Amino acid sequence: MNGLTMSSSAGLGNVPITWTVKGTGDMNGDGKGDLLWQDGAGDVAIWFMNGSAVAATASLGTVAPASGWSIIWATPGEILWRNSSGDLALWQVNGSTVQSTALGNVPNNWVVQGMGDFNGDGVRDLLFRDSTSGTVAMWFLNSSGTVQSTASVASVPIAANWSIVETGDFDGDGRSDIFWIDASGNLAFWYMNGATVSSTGTLGNVGTTWSIQSLNAE
């Protein structure tokens, strides 16, 4: 893309349908986005990209589906895992090297909504929402991938039909914010300062037939 213009397109090849793209992000620190894959047996692999060319590939190992662990989020250099008991683990990835850290356990009604640097310390944090009450909360991580603190943000009742669809620094202050959409297509922002909503804003309405696709924008 060049702004709103598709300047060119390219095919990347063919992979068996047992492989699924689980995320995108710069996984080797070269400033270029890569592709994270996992197959039905739990094998995890990366395609290191150079534009439309696959510059190299790497296997990160196998996490069998029977173990109950699955990838729930991927950002540049990080893969977030969760198992069926609510345990969370973070893989910090540098090329084909993985450092795994156990983060702790949360009940399964708490759903990870995104990863972003909400307090501006240069490290991505975890954003949760309680699927029962609508409460929004954060885990603030440090550079070693461990939880340094937690905080509750606010509550938006599930019955209000608002959903978190994206995180990103939408006001350019160096801290991630939260992007919402409701069942009627109304769009709104929470501009964050850590776990504090410093201000809010609206963006208009896109109706009910359009879906936001730019997930993993962080």
mmCIF file of C-alpha atoms in Angstrom:
data_model
loop_
_atom_site.group_PDB
_atom_site.id
_atom_site.type_symbol
_atom_site.label_atom_id
_atom_site.label_comp_id
_atom_site.label_asym_id
_atom_site.label_seq_id
_atom_site.Cartn_x
_atom_site.Cartn_y
_atom_site.Cartn_z
ATOM 1 C CA MET A 1 0.000 0.000 0.000
ATOM 2 C CA ASN A 2 0.877 3.658 -0.584
ATOM 3 C CA GLY A 3 -1.695 5.458 1.514
ATOM 4 C CA LEU A 4 -5.044 4.471 -0.009
ATOM 5 C CA THR A 5 -3.420 3.273 -3.225
ATOM 6 C CA MET A 6 -2.445 -0.353 -3.859
ATOM 7 C CA SER A 7 0.884 0.266 -5.571
ATOM 8 C CA SER A 8 1.566 -3.415 -6.302
ATOM 9 C CA SER A 9 0.673 -6.969 -5.312
ATOM 10 C CA ALA A 10 2.590 -10.229 -5.107
ATOM 11 C CA GLY A 11 2.046 -13.913 -4.435
ATOM 12 C CA LEU A 12 4.107 -15.451 -1.640
ATOM 13 C CA GLY A 13 3.794 -19.104 -2.651
ATOM 14 C CA ASN A 14 1.712 -22.000 -1.417
ATOM 15 C CA VAL A 15 1.403 -23.738 1.958
ATOM 16 C CA PRO A 16 -0.730 -26.746 2.929
ATOM 17 C CA ILE A 17 -4.110 -25.786 4.343
ATOM 18 C CA THR A 18 -3.112 -27.318 7.691
ATOM 19 C CA TRP A 19 -1.016 -24.162 8.312
ATOM 20 C CA THR A 20 -2.654 -20.968 9.567
ATOM 21 C CA VAL A 21 -1.232 -17.456 9.883
ATOM 22 C CA LYS A 22 -1.388 -16.600 13.604
ATOM 23 C CA GLY A 23 -0.003 -13.079 13.429
ATOM 24 C CA THR A 24 2.348 -10.608 11.827
ATOM 25 C CA GLY A 25 5.193 -8.521 13.193
ATOM 26 C CA ASP A 26 8.922 -7.910 13.056
ATOM 27 C CA MET A 27 10.267 -11.048 14.715
ATOM 28 C CA ASN A 28 13.981 -10.585 13.954
ATOM 29 C CA GLY A 29 14.486 -6.854 14.469
ATOM 30 C CA ASP A 30 15.219 -5.906 10.848
ATOM 31 C CA GLY A 31 12.364 -3.411 10.675
ATOM 32 C CA LYS A 32 10.287 -5.576 8.323
ATOM 33 C CA GLY A 33 7.102 -7.444 9.127
ATOM 34 C CA ASP A 34 7.213 -11.246 9.238
ATOM 35 C CA LEU A 35 4.571 -14.004 9.205
ATOM 36 C CA LEU A 36 3.884 -16.272 12.183
ATOM 37 C CA TRP A 37 2.473 -19.711 11.317
ATOM 38 C CA GLN A 38 1.151 -22.728 13.215
ATOM 39 C CA ASP A 39 -0.071 -26.037 11.813
ATOM 40 C CA GLY A 40 -2.606 -28.540 13.057
ATOM 41 C CA ALA A 41 0.049 -30.534 14.927
ATOM 42 C CA GLY A 42 1.109 -27.442 16.880
ATOM 43 C CA ASP A 43 4.326 -26.712 14.963
ATOM 44 C CA VAL A 44 5.200 -23.001 15.147
ATOM 45 C CA ALA A 45 7.224 -21.335 12.399
ATOM 46 C CA ILE A 46 8.156 -17.893 11.075
ATOM 47 C CA TRP A 47 8.628 -16.621 7.556
ATOM 48 C CA PHE A 48 11.114 -13.736 7.720
ATOM 49 C CA MET A 49 10.019 -11.386 4.970
ATOM 50 C CA ASN A 50 11.793 -8.898 2.723
ATOM 51 C CA GLY A 51 8.914 -7.194 0.985
ATOM 52 C CA SER A 52 7.174 -9.957 -0.952
ATOM 53 C CA ALA A 53 10.153 -12.328 -0.729
ATOM 54 C CA VAL A 54 10.606 -14.939 1.992
ATOM 55 C CA ALA A 55 14.192 -14.198 3.064
ATOM 56 C CA ALA A 56 14.408 -17.093 5.544
ATOM 57 C CA THR A 57 12.290 -19.414 7.655
ATOM 58 C CA ALA A 58 12.644 -20.743 11.191
ATOM 59 C CA SER A 59 10.948 -23.316 13.382
ATOM 60 C CA LEU A 60 10.175 -22.249 16.949
ATOM 61 C CA GLY A 61 9.140 -25.695 18.154
ATOM 62 C CA THR A 62 5.903 -27.582 18.701
ATOM 63 C CA VAL A 63 3.110 -26.914 21.180
ATOM 64 C CA ALA A 64 0.680 -29.789 20.705
ATOM 65 C CA PRO A 65 -3.032 -28.924 20.723
ATOM 66 C CA ALA A 66 -3.549 -31.654 23.340
ATOM 67 C CA SER A 67 -1.551 -29.516 25.782
ATOM 68 C CA GLY A 68 -4.406 -26.997 25.845
ATOM 69 C CA TRP A 69 -2.127 -24.096 24.851
ATOM 70 C CA SER A 70 -2.951 -21.820 21.922
ATOM 71 C CA ILE A 71 -1.638 -18.562 20.478
ATOM 72 C CA ILE A 72 -4.023 -15.732 21.294
ATOM 73 C CA TRP A 73 -1.962 -12.688 20.280
ATOM 74 C CA ALA A 74 1.183 -11.824 18.369
ATOM 75 C CA THR A 75 3.040 -8.511 18.188
ATOM 76 C CA PRO A 76 6.546 -7.632 16.966
ATOM 77 C CA GLY A 77 8.946 -9.850 18.919
ATOM 78 C CA GLU A 78 6.292 -11.399 21.152
ATOM 79 C CA ILE A 79 3.807 -14.281 21.098
ATOM 80 C CA LEU A 80 1.159 -14.552 23.812
ATOM 81 C CA TRP A 81 -0.140 -18.014 24.734
ATOM 82 C CA ARG A 82 -3.045 -19.149 26.889
ATOM 83 C CA ASN A 83 -4.142 -22.602 27.962
ATOM 84 C CA SER A 84 -7.560 -24.009 28.752
ATOM 85 C CA SER A 85 -7.038 -23.387 32.496
ATOM 86 C CA GLY A 86 -6.433 -19.659 32.019
ATOM 87 C CA ASP A 87 -2.639 -19.723 32.377
ATOM 88 C CA LEU A 88 -0.815 -17.127 30.284
ATOM 89 C CA ALA A 89 2.734 -17.307 28.918
ATOM 90 C CA LEU A 90 4.788 -14.911 26.820
ATOM 91 C CA TRP A 91 7.335 -15.914 24.194
ATOM 92 C CA GLN A 92 9.854 -13.155 23.503
ATOM 93 C CA VAL A 93 11.174 -13.932 20.034
ATOM 94 C CA ASN A 94 14.428 -12.795 18.436
ATOM 95 C CA GLY A 95 14.787 -14.573 15.121
ATOM 96 C CA SER A 96 14.624 -18.279 15.956
ATOM 97 C CA THR A 97 15.463 -17.751 19.663
ATOM 98 C CA VAL A 98 12.606 -17.896 22.154
ATOM 99 C CA GLN A 99 12.545 -16.844 25.808
ATOM 100 C CA SER A 100 9.405 -18.109 27.528
ATOM 101 C CA THR A 101 7.950 -16.492 30.660
ATOM 102 C CA ALA A 102 4.939 -17.613 32.700
ATOM 103 C CA LEU A 103 2.698 -14.611 33.394
ATOM 104 C CA GLY A 104 0.112 -16.107 35.734
ATOM 105 C CA ASN A 105 -3.493 -17.209 35.625
ATOM 106 C CA VAL A 106 -6.782 -15.411 35.077
ATOM 107 C CA PRO A 107 -10.281 -16.932 34.929
ATOM 108 C CA ASN A 108 -11.476 -17.676 31.411
ATOM 109 C CA ASN A 109 -14.154 -14.973 31.593
ATOM 110 C CA TRP A 110 -11.274 -12.475 31.317
ATOM 111 C CA VAL A 111 -10.484 -12.170 27.609
ATOM 112 C CA VAL A 112 -7.283 -10.633 26.228
ATOM 113 C CA GLN A 113 -8.295 -7.701 24.025
ATOM 114 C CA GLY A 114 -4.870 -6.563 22.886
ATOM 115 C CA MET A 115 -1.252 -5.771 23.663
ATOM 116 C CA GLY A 116 0.009 -2.190 23.721
ATOM 117 C CA ASP A 117 2.297 0.173 25.618
ATOM 118 C CA PHE A 118 -0.305 1.932 27.746
ATOM 119 C CA ASN A 119 2.111 3.563 30.222
ATOM 120 C CA GLY A 120 4.748 4.687 27.732
ATOM 121 C CA ASP A 121 7.671 2.712 29.159
ATOM 122 C CA GLY A 122 8.568 1.072 25.848
ATOM 123 C CA VAL A 123 7.153 -2.340 26.833
ATOM 124 C CA ARG A 124 3.829 -3.753 25.625
ATOM 125 C CA ASP A 125 1.207 -4.474 28.274
ATOM 126 C CA LEU A 126 -1.860 -6.737 28.293
ATOM 127 C CA LEU A 127 -5.417 -5.425 27.942
ATOM 128 C CA PHE A 128 -8.239 -7.568 29.347
ATOM 129 C CA ARG A 129 -12.023 -7.346 29.452
ATOM 130 C CA ASP A 130 -14.327 -9.393 31.665
ATOM 131 C CA SER A 131 -16.840 -11.022 29.308
ATOM 132 C CA THR A 132 -19.395 -11.176 32.147
ATOM 133 C CA SER A 133 -19.264 -7.699 33.698
ATOM 134 C CA GLY A 134 -17.572 -5.678 30.967
ATOM 135 C CA THR A 135 -14.785 -4.481 33.281
ATOM 136 C CA VAL A 136 -11.563 -3.455 31.495
ATOM 137 C CA ALA A 137 -8.207 -4.112 33.167
ATOM 138 C CA MET A 138 -4.491 -4.097 32.389
ATOM 139 C CA TRP A 139 -1.368 -6.039 33.263
ATOM 140 C CA PHE A 140 1.724 -3.865 32.992
ATOM 141 C CA LEU A 141 4.772 -5.871 31.909
ATOM 142 C CA ASN A 142 8.480 -5.123 32.232
ATOM 143 C CA SER A 143 11.217 -5.761 29.668
ATOM 144 C CA SER A 144 11.897 -9.260 30.998
ATOM 145 C CA GLY A 145 8.307 -10.239 30.182
ATOM 146 C CA THR A 146 7.008 -10.459 33.750
ATOM 147 C CA VAL A 147 4.009 -8.694 35.315
ATOM 148 C CA GLN A 148 5.080 -5.662 37.349
ATOM 149 C CA SER A 149 1.577 -4.430 38.304
ATOM 150 C CA THR A 150 -2.114 -4.734 37.473
ATOM 151 C CA ALA A 151 -4.918 -2.180 37.383
ATOM 152 C CA SER A 152 -8.631 -1.878 36.715
ATOM 153 C CA VAL A 153 -9.570 0.759 34.126
ATOM 154 C CA ALA A 154 -13.363 1.094 33.946
ATOM 155 C CA SER A 155 -16.456 -0.914 33.131
ATOM 156 C CA VAL A 156 -18.636 -0.882 30.015
ATOM 157 C CA PRO A 157 -21.538 -3.304 30.549
ATOM 158 C CA ILE A 158 -21.697 -6.133 28.021
ATOM 159 C CA ALA A 159 -25.375 -5.297 27.497
ATOM 160 C CA ALA A 160 -24.333 -1.909 26.063
ATOM 161 C CA ASN A 161 -22.986 -3.818 23.021
ATOM 162 C CA TRP A 162 -19.644 -2.012 22.843
ATOM 163 C CA SER A 163 -16.601 -4.096 21.816
ATOM 164 C CA ILE A 164 -12.872 -3.354 21.853
ATOM 165 C CA VAL A 165 -11.521 -3.862 18.337
ATOM 166 C CA GLU A 166 -8.077 -2.250 18.332
ATOM 167 C CA THR A 167 -5.318 -0.666 20.358
ATOM 168 C CA GLY A 168 -2.803 1.886 19.117
ATOM 169 C CA ASP A 169 -1.382 5.337 19.801
ATOM 170 C CA PHE A 170 -4.170 7.308 18.161
ATOM 171 C CA ASP A 171 -3.277 10.726 19.634
ATOM 172 C CA GLY A 172 0.512 10.506 19.205
ATOM 173 C CA ASP A 173 1.456 10.847 22.878
ATOM 174 C CA GLY A 174 3.580 7.677 22.975
ATOM 175 C CA ARG A 175 0.966 5.633 24.852
ATOM 176 C CA SER A 176 -1.494 3.108 23.443
ATOM 177 C CA ASP A 177 -5.191 3.918 23.404
ATOM 178 C CA ILE A 178 -8.352 1.818 23.033
ATOM 179 C CA PHE A 179 -10.634 1.835 19.974
ATOM 180 C CA TRP A 180 -14.270 0.747 20.439
ATOM 181 C CA ILE A 181 -17.230 -0.057 18.168
ATOM 182 C CA ASP A 182 -20.832 -0.736 19.142
ATOM 183 C CA ALA A 183 -23.496 -2.940 17.570
ATOM 184 C CA SER A 184 -24.768 -0.013 15.459
ATOM 185 C CA GLY A 185 -21.325 0.820 14.024
ATOM 186 C CA ASN A 186 -20.563 3.832 16.227
ATOM 187 C CA LEU A 187 -16.814 4.342 16.772
ATOM 188 C CA ALA A 188 -15.156 5.759 19.885
ATOM 189 C CA PHE A 189 -11.712 6.171 21.447
ATOM 190 C CA TRP A 190 -10.426 5.988 24.982
ATOM 191 C CA TYR A 191 -7.190 7.985 25.121
ATOM 192 C CA MET A 192 -5.132 6.323 27.830
ATOM 193 C CA ASN A 193 -2.492 7.404 30.344
ATOM 194 C CA GLY A 194 -1.579 4.094 31.913
ATOM 195 C CA ALA A 195 -4.811 2.671 33.323
ATOM 196 C CA THR A 196 -6.467 6.103 33.391
ATOM 197 C CA VAL A 197 -8.829 7.239 30.637
ATOM 198 C CA SER A 198 -7.494 10.772 30.106
ATOM 199 C CA SER A 199 -10.169 11.666 27.531
ATOM 200 C CA THR A 200 -12.579 10.129 25.042
ATOM 201 C CA GLY A 201 -13.514 10.856 21.445
ATOM 202 C CA THR A 202 -15.895 9.720 18.721
ATOM 203 C CA LEU A 203 -15.158 9.018 15.051
ATOM 204 C CA GLY A 204 -18.613 8.601 13.537
ATOM 205 C CA ASN A 205 -20.588 5.600 12.350
ATOM 206 C CA VAL A 206 -19.688 2.941 9.762
ATOM 207 C CA GLY A 207 -22.928 0.984 9.873
ATOM 208 C CA THR A 208 -23.271 -2.710 10.504
ATOM 209 C CA THR A 209 -21.957 -4.170 7.245
ATOM 210 C CA TRP A 210 -18.366 -2.929 7.675
ATOM 211 C CA SER A 211 -15.800 -4.624 9.919
ATOM 212 C CA ILE A 212 -12.486 -3.234 11.166
ATOM 213 C CA GLN A 213 -9.708 -5.435 9.755
ATOM 214 C CA SER A 214 -6.498 -3.754 10.960
ATOM 215 C CA LEU A 215 -5.971 -6.032 13.939
ATOM 216 C CA ASN A 216 -2.430 -6.308 15.387
ATOM 217 C CA ALA A 217 -1.768 -2.689 14.419
ATOM 218 C CA GLU A 218 0.521 -2.388 17.439
#
